[in-house]
Coordinates of C-alpha atoms in Angstrom, one line a residue:
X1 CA 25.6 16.6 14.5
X2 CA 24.2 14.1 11.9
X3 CA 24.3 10.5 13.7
X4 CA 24.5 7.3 11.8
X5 CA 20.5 6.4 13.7
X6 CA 19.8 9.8 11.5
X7 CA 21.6 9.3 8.2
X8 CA 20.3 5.8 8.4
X9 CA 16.6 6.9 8.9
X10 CA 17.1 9.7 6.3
X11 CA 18.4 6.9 3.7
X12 CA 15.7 4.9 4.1
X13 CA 13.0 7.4 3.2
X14 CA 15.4 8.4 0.1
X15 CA 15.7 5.2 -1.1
X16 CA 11.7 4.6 -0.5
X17 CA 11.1 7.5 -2.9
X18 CA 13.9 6.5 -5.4
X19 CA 12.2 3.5 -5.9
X20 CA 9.2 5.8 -6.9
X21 CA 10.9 7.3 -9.6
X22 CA 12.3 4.5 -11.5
X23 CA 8.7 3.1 -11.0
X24 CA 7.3 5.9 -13.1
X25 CA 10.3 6.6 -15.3
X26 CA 8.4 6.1 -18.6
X27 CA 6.2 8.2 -17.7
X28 CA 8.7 10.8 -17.0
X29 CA 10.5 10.5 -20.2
X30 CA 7.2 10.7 -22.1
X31 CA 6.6 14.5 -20.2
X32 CA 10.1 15.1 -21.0
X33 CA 9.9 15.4 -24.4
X34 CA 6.1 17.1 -24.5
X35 CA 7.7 19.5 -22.5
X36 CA 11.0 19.8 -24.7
X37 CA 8.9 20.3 -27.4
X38 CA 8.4 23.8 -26.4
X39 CA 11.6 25.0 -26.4
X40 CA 12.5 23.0 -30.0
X41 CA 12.7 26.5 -31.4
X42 CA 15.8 28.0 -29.1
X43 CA 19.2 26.9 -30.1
X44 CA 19.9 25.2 -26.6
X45 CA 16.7 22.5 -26.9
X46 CA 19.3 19.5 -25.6
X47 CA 20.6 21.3 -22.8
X48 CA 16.4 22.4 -22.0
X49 CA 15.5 18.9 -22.5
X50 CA 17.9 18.2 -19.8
X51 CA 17.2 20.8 -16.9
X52 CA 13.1 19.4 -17.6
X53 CA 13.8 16.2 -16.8
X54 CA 16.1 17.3 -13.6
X55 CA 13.2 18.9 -12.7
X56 CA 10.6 16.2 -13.5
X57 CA 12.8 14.0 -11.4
X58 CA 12.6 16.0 -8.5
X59 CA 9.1 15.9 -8.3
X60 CA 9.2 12.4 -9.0
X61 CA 11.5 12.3 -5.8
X62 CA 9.3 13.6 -3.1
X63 CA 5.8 12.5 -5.2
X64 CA 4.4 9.1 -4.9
X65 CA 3.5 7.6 -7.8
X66 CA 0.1 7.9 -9.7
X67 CA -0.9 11.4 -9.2
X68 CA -0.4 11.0 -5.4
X69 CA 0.5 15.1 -4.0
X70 CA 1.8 13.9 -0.4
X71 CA 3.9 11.2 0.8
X72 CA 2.3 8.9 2.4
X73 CA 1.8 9.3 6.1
X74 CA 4.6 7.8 8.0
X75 CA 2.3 6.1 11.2
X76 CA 0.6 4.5 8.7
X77 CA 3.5 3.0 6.9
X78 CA 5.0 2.2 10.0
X79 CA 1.7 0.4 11.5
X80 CA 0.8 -2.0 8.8
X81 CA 1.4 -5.3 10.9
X82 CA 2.4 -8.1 9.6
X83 CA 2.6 -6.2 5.6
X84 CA 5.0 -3.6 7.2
X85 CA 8.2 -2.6 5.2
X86 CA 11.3 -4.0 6.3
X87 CA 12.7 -0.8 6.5
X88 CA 10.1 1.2 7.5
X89 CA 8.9 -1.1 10.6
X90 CA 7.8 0.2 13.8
X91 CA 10.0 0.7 16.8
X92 CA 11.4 -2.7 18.5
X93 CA 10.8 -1.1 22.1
X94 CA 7.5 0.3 23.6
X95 CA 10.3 2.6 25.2
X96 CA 11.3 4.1 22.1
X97 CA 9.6 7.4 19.8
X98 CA 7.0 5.7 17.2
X99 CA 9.2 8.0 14.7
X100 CA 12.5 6.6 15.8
X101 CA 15.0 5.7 13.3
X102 CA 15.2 2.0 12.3
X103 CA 18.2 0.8 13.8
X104 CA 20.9 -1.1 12.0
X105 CA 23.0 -4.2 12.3
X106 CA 25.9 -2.0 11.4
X107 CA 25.6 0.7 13.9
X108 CA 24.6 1.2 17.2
X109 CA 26.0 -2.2 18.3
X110 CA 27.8 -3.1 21.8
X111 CA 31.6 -3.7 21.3
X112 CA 32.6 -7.5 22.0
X113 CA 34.5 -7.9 25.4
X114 CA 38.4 -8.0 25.0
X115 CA 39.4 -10.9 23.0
X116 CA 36.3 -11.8 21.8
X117 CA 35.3 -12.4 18.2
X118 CA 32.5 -13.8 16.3
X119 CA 32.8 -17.2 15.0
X120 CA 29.0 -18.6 14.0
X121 CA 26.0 -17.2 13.4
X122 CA 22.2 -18.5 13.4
X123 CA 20.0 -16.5 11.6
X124 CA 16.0 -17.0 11.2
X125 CA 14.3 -15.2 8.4
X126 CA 10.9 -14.2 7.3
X127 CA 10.6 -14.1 3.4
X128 CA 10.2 -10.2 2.2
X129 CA 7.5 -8.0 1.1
X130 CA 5.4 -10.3 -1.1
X131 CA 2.1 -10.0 -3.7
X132 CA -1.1 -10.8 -2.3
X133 CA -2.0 -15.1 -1.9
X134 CA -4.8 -16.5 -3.7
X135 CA -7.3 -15.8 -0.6
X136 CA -6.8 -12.3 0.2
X137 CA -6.7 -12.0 -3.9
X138 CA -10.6 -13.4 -3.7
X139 CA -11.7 -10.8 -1.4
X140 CA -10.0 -7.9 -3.4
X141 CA -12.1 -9.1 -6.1
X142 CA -15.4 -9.3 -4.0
X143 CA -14.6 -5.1 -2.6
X144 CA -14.2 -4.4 -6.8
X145 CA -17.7 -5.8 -7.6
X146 CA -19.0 -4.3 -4.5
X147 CA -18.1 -0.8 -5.8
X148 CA -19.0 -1.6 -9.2
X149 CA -22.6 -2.9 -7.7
X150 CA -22.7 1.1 -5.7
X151 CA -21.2 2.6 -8.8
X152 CA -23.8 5.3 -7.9
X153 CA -22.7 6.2 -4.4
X154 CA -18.8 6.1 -4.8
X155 CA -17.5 9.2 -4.1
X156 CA -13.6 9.0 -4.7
X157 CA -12.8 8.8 -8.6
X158 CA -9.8 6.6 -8.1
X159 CA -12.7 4.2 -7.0
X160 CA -14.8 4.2 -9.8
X161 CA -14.4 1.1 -11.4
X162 CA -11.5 0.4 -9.4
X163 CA -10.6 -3.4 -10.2
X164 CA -8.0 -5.6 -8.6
X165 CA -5.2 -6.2 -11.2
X166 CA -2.7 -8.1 -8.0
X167 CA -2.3 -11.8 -9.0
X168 CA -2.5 -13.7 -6.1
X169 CA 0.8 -15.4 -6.6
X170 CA 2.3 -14.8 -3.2
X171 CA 5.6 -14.8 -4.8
X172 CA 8.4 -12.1 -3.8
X173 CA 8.5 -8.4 -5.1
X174 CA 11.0 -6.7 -6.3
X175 CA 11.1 -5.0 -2.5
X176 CA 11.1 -8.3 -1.3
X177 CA 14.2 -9.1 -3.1
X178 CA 15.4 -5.8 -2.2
X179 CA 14.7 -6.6 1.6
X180 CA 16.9 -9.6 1.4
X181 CA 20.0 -8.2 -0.7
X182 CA 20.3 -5.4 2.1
X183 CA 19.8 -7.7 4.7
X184 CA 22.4 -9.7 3.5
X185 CA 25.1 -7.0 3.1
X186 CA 24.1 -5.3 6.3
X187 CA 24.9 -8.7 8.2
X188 CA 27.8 -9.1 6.1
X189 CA 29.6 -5.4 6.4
X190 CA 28.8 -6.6 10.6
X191 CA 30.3 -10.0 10.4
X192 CA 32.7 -10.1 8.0
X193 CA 34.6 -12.6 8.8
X194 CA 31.6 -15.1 9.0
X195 CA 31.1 -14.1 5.4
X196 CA 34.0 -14.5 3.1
X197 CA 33.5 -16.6 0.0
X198 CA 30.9 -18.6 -0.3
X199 CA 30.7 -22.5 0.0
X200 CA 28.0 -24.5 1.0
X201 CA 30.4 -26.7 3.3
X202 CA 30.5 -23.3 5.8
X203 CA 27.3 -22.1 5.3
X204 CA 24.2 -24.0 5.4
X205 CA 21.0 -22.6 4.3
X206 CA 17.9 -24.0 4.5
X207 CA 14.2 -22.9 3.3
X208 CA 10.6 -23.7 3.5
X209 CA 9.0 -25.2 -0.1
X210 CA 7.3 -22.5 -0.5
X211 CA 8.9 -20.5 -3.3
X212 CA 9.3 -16.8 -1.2
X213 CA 11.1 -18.2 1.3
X214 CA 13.6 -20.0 -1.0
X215 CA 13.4 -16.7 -3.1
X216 CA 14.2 -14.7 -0.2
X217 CA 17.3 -17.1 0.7
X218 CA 18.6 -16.5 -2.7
X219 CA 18.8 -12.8 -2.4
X220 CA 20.1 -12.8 1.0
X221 CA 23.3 -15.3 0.2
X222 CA 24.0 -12.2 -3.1
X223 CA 24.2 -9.5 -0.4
X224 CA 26.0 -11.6 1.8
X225 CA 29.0 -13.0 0.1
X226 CA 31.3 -10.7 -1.9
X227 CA 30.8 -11.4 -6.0
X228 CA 33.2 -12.1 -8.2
X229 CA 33.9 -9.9 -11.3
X230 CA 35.7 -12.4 -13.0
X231 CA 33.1 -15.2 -12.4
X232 CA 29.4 -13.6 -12.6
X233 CA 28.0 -16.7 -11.6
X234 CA 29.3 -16.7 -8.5
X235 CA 28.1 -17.0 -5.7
X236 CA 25.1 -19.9 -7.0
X237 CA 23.7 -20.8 -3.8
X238 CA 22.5 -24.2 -2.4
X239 CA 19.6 -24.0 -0.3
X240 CA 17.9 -26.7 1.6
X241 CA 14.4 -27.7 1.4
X242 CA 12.6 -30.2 3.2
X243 CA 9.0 -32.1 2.2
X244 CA 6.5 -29.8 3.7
X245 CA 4.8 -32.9 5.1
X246 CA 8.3 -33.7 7.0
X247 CA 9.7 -30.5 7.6
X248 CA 9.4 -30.2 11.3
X249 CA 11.8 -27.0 11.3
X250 CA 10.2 -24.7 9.9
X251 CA 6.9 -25.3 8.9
X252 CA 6.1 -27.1 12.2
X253 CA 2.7 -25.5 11.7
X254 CA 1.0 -27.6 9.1
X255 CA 2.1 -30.6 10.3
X256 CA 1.0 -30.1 13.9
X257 CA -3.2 -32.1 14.1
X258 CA -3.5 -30.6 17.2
X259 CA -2.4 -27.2 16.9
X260 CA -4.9 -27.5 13.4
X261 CA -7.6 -28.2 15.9
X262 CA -7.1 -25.3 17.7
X263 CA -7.2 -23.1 15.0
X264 CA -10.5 -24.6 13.5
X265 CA -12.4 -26.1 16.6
X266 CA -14.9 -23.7 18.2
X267 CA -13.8 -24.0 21.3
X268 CA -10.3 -22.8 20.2
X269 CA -8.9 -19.7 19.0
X270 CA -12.2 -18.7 16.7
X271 CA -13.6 -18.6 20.8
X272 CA -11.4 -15.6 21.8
X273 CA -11.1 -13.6 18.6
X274 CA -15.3 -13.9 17.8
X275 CA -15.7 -10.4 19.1
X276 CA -13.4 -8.6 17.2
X277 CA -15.6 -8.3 14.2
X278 CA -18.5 -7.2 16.4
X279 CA -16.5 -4.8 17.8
X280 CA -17.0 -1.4 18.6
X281 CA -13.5 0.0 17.6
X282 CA -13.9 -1.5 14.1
X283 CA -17.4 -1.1 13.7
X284 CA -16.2 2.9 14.4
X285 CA -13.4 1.6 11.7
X286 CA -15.8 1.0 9.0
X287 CA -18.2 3.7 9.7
X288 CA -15.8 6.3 8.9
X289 CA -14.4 4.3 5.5
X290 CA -17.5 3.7 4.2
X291 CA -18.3 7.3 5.1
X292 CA -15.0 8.4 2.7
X293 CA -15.6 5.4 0.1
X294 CA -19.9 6.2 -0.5
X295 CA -20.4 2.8 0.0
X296 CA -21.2 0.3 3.3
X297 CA -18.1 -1.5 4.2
X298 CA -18.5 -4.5 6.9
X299 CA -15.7 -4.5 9.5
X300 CA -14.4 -7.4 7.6
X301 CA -14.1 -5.8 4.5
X302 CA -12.6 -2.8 6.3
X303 CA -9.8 -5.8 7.1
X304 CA -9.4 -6.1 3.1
X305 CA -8.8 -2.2 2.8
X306 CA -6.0 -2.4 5.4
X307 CA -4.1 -4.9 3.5
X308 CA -5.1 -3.7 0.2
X309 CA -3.5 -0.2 1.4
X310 CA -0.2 -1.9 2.6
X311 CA 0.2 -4.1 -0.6
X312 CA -0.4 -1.0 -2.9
X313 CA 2.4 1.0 -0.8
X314 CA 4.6 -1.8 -0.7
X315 CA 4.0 -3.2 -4.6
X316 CA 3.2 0.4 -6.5
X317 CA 3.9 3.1 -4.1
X318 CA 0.1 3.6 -4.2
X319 CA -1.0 6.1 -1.1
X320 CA -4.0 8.1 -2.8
X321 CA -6.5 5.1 -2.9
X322 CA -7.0 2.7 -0.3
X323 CA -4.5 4.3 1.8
X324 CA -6.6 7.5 2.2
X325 CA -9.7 6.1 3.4
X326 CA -7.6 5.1 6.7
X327 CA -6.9 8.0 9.2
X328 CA -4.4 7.0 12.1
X329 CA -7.1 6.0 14.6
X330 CA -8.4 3.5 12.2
X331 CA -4.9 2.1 11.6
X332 CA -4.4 2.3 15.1
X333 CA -7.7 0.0 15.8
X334 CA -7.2 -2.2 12.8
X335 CA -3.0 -3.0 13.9
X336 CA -4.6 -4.2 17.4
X337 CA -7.0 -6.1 15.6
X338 CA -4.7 -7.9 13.9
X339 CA -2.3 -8.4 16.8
X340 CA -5.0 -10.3 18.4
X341 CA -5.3 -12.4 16.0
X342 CA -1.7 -13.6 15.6
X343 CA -1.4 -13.4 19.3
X344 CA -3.9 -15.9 20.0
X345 CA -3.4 -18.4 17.3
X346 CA 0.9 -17.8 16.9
X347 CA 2.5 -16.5 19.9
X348 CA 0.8 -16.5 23.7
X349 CA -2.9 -17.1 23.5
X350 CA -2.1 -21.0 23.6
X351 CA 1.3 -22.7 24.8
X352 CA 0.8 -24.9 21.7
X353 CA 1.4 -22.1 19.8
X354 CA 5.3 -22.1 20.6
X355 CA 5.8 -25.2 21.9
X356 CA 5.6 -26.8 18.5
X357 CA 8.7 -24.8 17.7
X358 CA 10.7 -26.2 19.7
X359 CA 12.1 -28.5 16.5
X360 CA 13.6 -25.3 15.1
X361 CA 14.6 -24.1 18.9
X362 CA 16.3 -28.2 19.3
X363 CA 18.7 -27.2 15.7
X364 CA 19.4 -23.9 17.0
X365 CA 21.4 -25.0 20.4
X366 CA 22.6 -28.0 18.6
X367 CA 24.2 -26.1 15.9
X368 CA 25.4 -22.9 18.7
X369 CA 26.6 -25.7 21.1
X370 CA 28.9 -27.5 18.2
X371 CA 29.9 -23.9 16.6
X372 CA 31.1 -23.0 20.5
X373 CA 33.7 -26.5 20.0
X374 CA 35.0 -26.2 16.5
X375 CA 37.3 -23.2 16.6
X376 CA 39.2 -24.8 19.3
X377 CA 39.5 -28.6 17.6
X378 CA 42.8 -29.5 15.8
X379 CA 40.5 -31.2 13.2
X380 CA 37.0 -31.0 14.3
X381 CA 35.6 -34.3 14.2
X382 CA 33.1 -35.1 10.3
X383 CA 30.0 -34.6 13.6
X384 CA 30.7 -31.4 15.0
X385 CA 29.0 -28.2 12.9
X386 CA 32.0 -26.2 11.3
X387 CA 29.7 -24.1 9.6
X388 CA 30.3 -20.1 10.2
X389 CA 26.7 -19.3 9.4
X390 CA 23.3 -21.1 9.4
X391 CA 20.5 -19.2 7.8
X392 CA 16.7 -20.2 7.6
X393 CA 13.7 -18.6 5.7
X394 CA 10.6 -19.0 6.3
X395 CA 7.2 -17.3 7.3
X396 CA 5.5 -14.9 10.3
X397 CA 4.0 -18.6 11.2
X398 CA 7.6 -19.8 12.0
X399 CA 8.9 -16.5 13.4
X400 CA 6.1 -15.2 15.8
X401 CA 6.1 -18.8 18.1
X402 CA 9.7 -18.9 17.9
X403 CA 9.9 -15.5 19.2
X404 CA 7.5 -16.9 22.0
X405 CA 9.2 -19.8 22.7
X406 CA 12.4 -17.8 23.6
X407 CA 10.2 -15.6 26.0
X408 CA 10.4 -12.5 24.0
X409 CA 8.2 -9.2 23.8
X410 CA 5.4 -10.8 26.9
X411 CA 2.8 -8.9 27.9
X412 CA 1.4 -9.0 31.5
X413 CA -2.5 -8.6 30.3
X414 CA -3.7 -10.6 27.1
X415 CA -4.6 -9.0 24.3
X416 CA -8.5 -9.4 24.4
X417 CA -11.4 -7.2 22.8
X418 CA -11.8 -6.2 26.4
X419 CA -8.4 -4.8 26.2
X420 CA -8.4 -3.0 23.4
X421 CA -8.8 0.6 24.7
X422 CA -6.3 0.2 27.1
X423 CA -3.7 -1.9 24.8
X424 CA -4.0 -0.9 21.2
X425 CA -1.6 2.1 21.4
X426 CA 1.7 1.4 19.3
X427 CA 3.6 1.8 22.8
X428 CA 0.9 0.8 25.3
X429 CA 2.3 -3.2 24.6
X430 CA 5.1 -5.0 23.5
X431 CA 3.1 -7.4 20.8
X432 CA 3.2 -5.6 17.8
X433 CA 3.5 -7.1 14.7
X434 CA 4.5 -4.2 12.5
X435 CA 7.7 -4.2 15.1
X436 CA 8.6 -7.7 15.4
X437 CA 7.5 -9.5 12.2
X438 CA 7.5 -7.1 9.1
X439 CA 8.6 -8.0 6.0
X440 CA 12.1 -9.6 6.3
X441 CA 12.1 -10.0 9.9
X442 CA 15.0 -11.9 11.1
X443 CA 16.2 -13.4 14.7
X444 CA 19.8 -14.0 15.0
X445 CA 22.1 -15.5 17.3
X446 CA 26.0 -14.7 17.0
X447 CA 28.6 -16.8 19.0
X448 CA 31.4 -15.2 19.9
X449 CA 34.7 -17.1 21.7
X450 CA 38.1 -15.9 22.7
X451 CA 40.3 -17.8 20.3
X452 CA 43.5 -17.1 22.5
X453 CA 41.8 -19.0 25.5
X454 CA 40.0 -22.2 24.4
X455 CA 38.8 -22.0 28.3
X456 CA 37.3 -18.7 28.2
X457 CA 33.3 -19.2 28.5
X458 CA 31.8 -18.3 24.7
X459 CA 29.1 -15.9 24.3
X460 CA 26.2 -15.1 22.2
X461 CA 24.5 -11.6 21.2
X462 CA 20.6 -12.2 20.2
X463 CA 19.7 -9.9 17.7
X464 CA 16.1 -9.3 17.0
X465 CA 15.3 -7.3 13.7
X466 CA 19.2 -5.7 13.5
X467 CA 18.7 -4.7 17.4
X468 CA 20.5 -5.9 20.7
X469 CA 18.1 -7.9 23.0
X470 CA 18.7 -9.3 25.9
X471 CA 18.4 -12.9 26.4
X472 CA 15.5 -13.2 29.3
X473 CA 17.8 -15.7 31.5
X474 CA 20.6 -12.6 31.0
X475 CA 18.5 -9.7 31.5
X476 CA 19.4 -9.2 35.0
X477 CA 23.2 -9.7 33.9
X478 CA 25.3 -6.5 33.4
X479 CA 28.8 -7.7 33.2
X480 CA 28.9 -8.3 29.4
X481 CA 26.1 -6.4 28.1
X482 CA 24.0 -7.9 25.6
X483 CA 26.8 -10.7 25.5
X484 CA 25.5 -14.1 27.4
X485 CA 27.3 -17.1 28.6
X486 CA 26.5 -19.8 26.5
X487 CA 26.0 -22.2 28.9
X488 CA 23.4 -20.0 30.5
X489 CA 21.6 -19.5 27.0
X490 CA 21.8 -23.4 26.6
X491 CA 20.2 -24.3 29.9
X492 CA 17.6 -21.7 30.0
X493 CA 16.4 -23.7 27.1
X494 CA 17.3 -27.0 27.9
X495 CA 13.8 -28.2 28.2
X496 CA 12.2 -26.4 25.1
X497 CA 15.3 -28.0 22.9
X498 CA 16.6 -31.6 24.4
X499 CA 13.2 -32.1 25.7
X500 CA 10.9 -31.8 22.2
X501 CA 9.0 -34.5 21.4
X502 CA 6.7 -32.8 18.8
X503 CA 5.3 -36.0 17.8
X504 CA 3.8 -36.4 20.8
X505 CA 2.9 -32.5 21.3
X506 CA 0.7 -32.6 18.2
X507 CA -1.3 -35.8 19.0
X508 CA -5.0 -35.3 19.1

C-alpha cells in the first residue's frame, strides 16, 4: 500500500532530480543533436531525434549534474545543518528512522475536535536555501589558492584549479524561492479558509531588512493565495520591514549589547566552543579529507568543505567535488560541531540566548489572544487583530532562540566537546540543526475556536517544520491531542511575553 508519508518522500527526491535536468538542459539538447546526427541518413531521423533525447532525459533524471554517476548520498544531504534542504531535512524526532519521510502539513495531521475550526494563524519563517555571504565567500577563495599553491599534490581532477565562482551575495536561489512557493501552497491546501484572497488588511506580513527574508515572504504569499488569471498581477504583496537598528522582533540579535558581549568576550561563548577546533573528532575529520584532497586541510578549513559541499548540492546539484571528500562519519562529526556552536551562542548554552526573543514571543500571544476574540465580535473593535494570518521571515538567529524560548527540543546533558562521542549521533539528541532549522524552517501556531459556542475554550496546534508538537505546558494533556487550551498556552508564557523588558535584558 503506497501511503501519502511514501508518495510524499518519493516526490521529493523526483522533484530533487527534475530540478537536475532542467539545470543541464542545454547541454542535453546539444548531445541530442550530435547523437541525431547519426541517424540523419534513415528516413525516420525526427522520430530518432526524439527517442535520444527520452533517453538522454532519463539519464539526466537519476544523474546529478556535471558528470556526477551516483546520486548523492542521502545521510549526507539530510545532515548538512543549518544548509540543509527544506525538503530533504533530517527527522523532527530522535524517535523516528534517519531515512523517514519528511512529513507534510497536508497529511498526517490530527483531526480538529467536533466543532472546531481554524480561524488565525502565526507563522515564523527562516528565509530559504540561499548563496553563500560575503564571509564564507572569503574563505572559499583562500581553499582555491590553497590548492592552486599544492597544485602538485591534488589528487582529484575536479580539484585542479578548482576556483570559487559563488558570489557572496547571500541573496535567495532559485530553491530558496522554490522552498517558499511550496511552503506556501502546502499551508494553504491545510488552511484554506485562512487563505482566500489576498489583502493586506487580513494578512499581515512582516520581514527582516535583509533582502532573503523579504524575498522569501514574497514567494510564500504566491503559493499561498490563489492567483488570478484575469489579473496576473495579483496577488502584489505588502510586507513589513522595520529599521534593523529598531526591529526588536525579529532581529533582536544585533540590537542586543549584551548578548554581542557574549558572543565576542573571552569569557563567553568563544570559552565553551575553543576546543572544538582542537578536537580529536575533527582533527580525525581533516585527516581523512586532506588524505582524499592531496593537500593538508586544518580542521577549520575542513568547516569550509562542509558548507562548500552543501551550497554546491543545494545551488548546482554538485555531489562529485566537495561532497565526496566527506564520508558519513565525517559529516556526522562536522553536524555536531556545528550544533555546538549554535547551541551555545543561539539556543541553551546561555539564557540570553532566548530571552532576547521574548519581543517576538510578546507579538505572538498578543496577536493569538486578540485572533481568539474577533470571530465572536459583532464588529470587532479598530484594536483587536482581525487578521487570519500573521507571517514573519527571518533568519536561523531568530528561529533557533525562539524555539528555545518556547522550551522546545532540550537536552538533559549540554552539548560540550566532552560530549561529543556520546551525543553527536543524528538520534543520540534532540539539537539538531539539519532537523529544526533547515532551509525554510518555519514554527506556526494555528487557533482554532468553535464558532457555534463563543464560550467553548479556543485551541491552538504548534506546528514545527509541517509536524504536530506538543506544547511543553500540554504535553502531559491527552484530551485534545496536539490541540491546547489557549489559556494554558497564554499563561505558560505569561512571563516570557507580558514580562519583556528587552531594554533592560541587553544592558551591559
Amino acid at each position: 500500500m503506497i501511503t501519502a508519508k511514501y508518495f510524499l518522500s518519493t516526490y521529493n527526491l523526483i522533484s530533487l532530480q527534475l530540478r537536475l535536468f532542467l539545470k543541464r538542459g542545454a547541454e542535453i539538447f546539444k548531445a541530442v543533436d550530435t547523437l541525431s546526427g547519426a541517424f540523419a541518413a534513415t528516413s525516420s531521423s525526427k522520430m530518432n531525434r526524439f527517442l535520444v533525447l527520452v533517453l538522454l532525459g532519463m539519464l539526466a533524471a537519476v544523474s546529478p549534474a556535471r558528470g556526477a554517476s551516483t546520486t548523492p548520498d542521502e545521510y549526507l544531504r539530510r545532515h548538512l545543518a543549518t544548509h540543509t534542504e527544506y525538503e530533504l531535512r533530517a527527522p523532527l524526532f530522535t524517535s523516528s528512522p534517519v531515512n523517514a519521510p519528511v512529513p507534510s502539513v497536508t497529511t498526517d495531521q490530527t483531526p480538529a475536535p467536533a466543532g472546531y475550526e481554524p480561524v488565525h494563524i502565526n507563522l515564523l519563517a527562516r528565509h530559504g536555501a540561499r548563496w553563500p555571504d560575503a564571509n564564507p565567500a572569503a574563505a572559499y577563495d583562500a581553499l582555491s589558492e590553497l590548492l592552486q599553491e599544492h597544485a602538485g599534490s591534488v589528487k582529484p581532477a575536479w580539484a585542479r584549479g578548482w576556483q570559487n565562482r559563488m558570489p557572496g551575495t547571500g541573496m535567495l536561489t532559485d530553491l530558496g524561492m522554490e522552498e517558499h512557493f511550496r511552503l506556501g501552497q502546502r499551508f494553504r491546501e491545510a488552511f484554506p479558509s485562512l487563505f482566500g484572497a489576498y489583502s493586506p488588511l487580513n494578512t499581515f506580513t512582516q520581514s527582516t531588512q535583509v533582502p532573503r527574508a523579504g524575498q522569501s515572504a514574497a514567494a510564500f504569499i504566491r503559493g499561498a493565495f490563489p492567483t488570478d488569471a484575469a489579473r496576473p498581477y495579483y496577488p502584489a504583496p505588502f510586507v513589513f520591514e522595520q529599521s534593523q537598528s529598531l526591529d526588536t522582533t525579529l532581529r533582536f540579535f544585533t540590537i542586543c549589547p549584551r548578548y554581542s558581549a557574549w558572543l565576542s568576550d573571552a569569557d563567553g561563548a568563544p570559552s565553551h566552543l575553543a576546543g572544538i577546533s582542537n578536537s580529536t573528532q575533527l582533527a580525525g575529520v581533516a585527516a581523512r579529507v586532506s588524505a582524499k584532497l592531496g593537500v593538508a586541510l586544518t580542521t577549520c578549513q575542513v568547516s569550509s568543505v562542509y558548507d562548500l559541499c552543501a551550497f554546491q548540492l543545494s545551488i548546482y546539484g554538485v555531489s562529485d567535488e566537495w561532497c565526496s571528500l566527506l564520508a558519513d562519519e565525517d559529516v556526522t562529526a562536522l553536524a555536531y560541531a556545528t550544533d555546538m556552536s549554535q547551541w551555545w551562542k543561539k539556543s541553551y548554552g546561555n539564557a540570553l540566548n532566548y530571552n532576547i526573543s521574548c519581543p517576538l514571543m510578546n507579538v505572538t500571544m498578543s496577536e493569538l489572544r486578540d485572533a481568539a476574540v474577533a470571530p465572536f465580535a459583532p464588529v470587532p473593535p479598530a484594536a483587536l487583530n482581525q487578521e487570519r494570518a500573521s507571517l514573519r521571515f527571518a533568519h536561523a538567529e531568530t528561529v533557533i532562540p525562539f524555539l528555545a524560548l518556547l522550551g522546545l527540543f532540550r537536552d538533559d546533558q549540554p552539548l560540550t566537546v566532552a560530549n561529543w562521542d556520546t551525543l553527536q549521533g543524528p538520534q543520540a539528541r534532540q539539537f539538531r540543526t539539519s532537523a529544526l532549522v533547515p532551509f525554510a524552517a518555519n514554527i506556526a501556531m494555528v487557533l482554532y475556536a468553535d464558532r457555534s459556542n463563543a464560550k467553548a475554550p479556543r485551541l491552538v496546534k504548534l506546528l514545527v517544520n509541517e509536524q504536530e508538537v506538543a506544547f511543553p505546558a500540554c504535553a502531559a494533556r491527552h484530551v485534545n491531542g496536539p490541540y491546547c487550551p489557549l489559556q494554558v498556552v497564554l499563561e505558560a508564557y505569561k512571563e516570557a511575553s507580558s514580562a519583556c523588558n528587552f531594554e533592560a535584558m541587553c544592558k551591559l
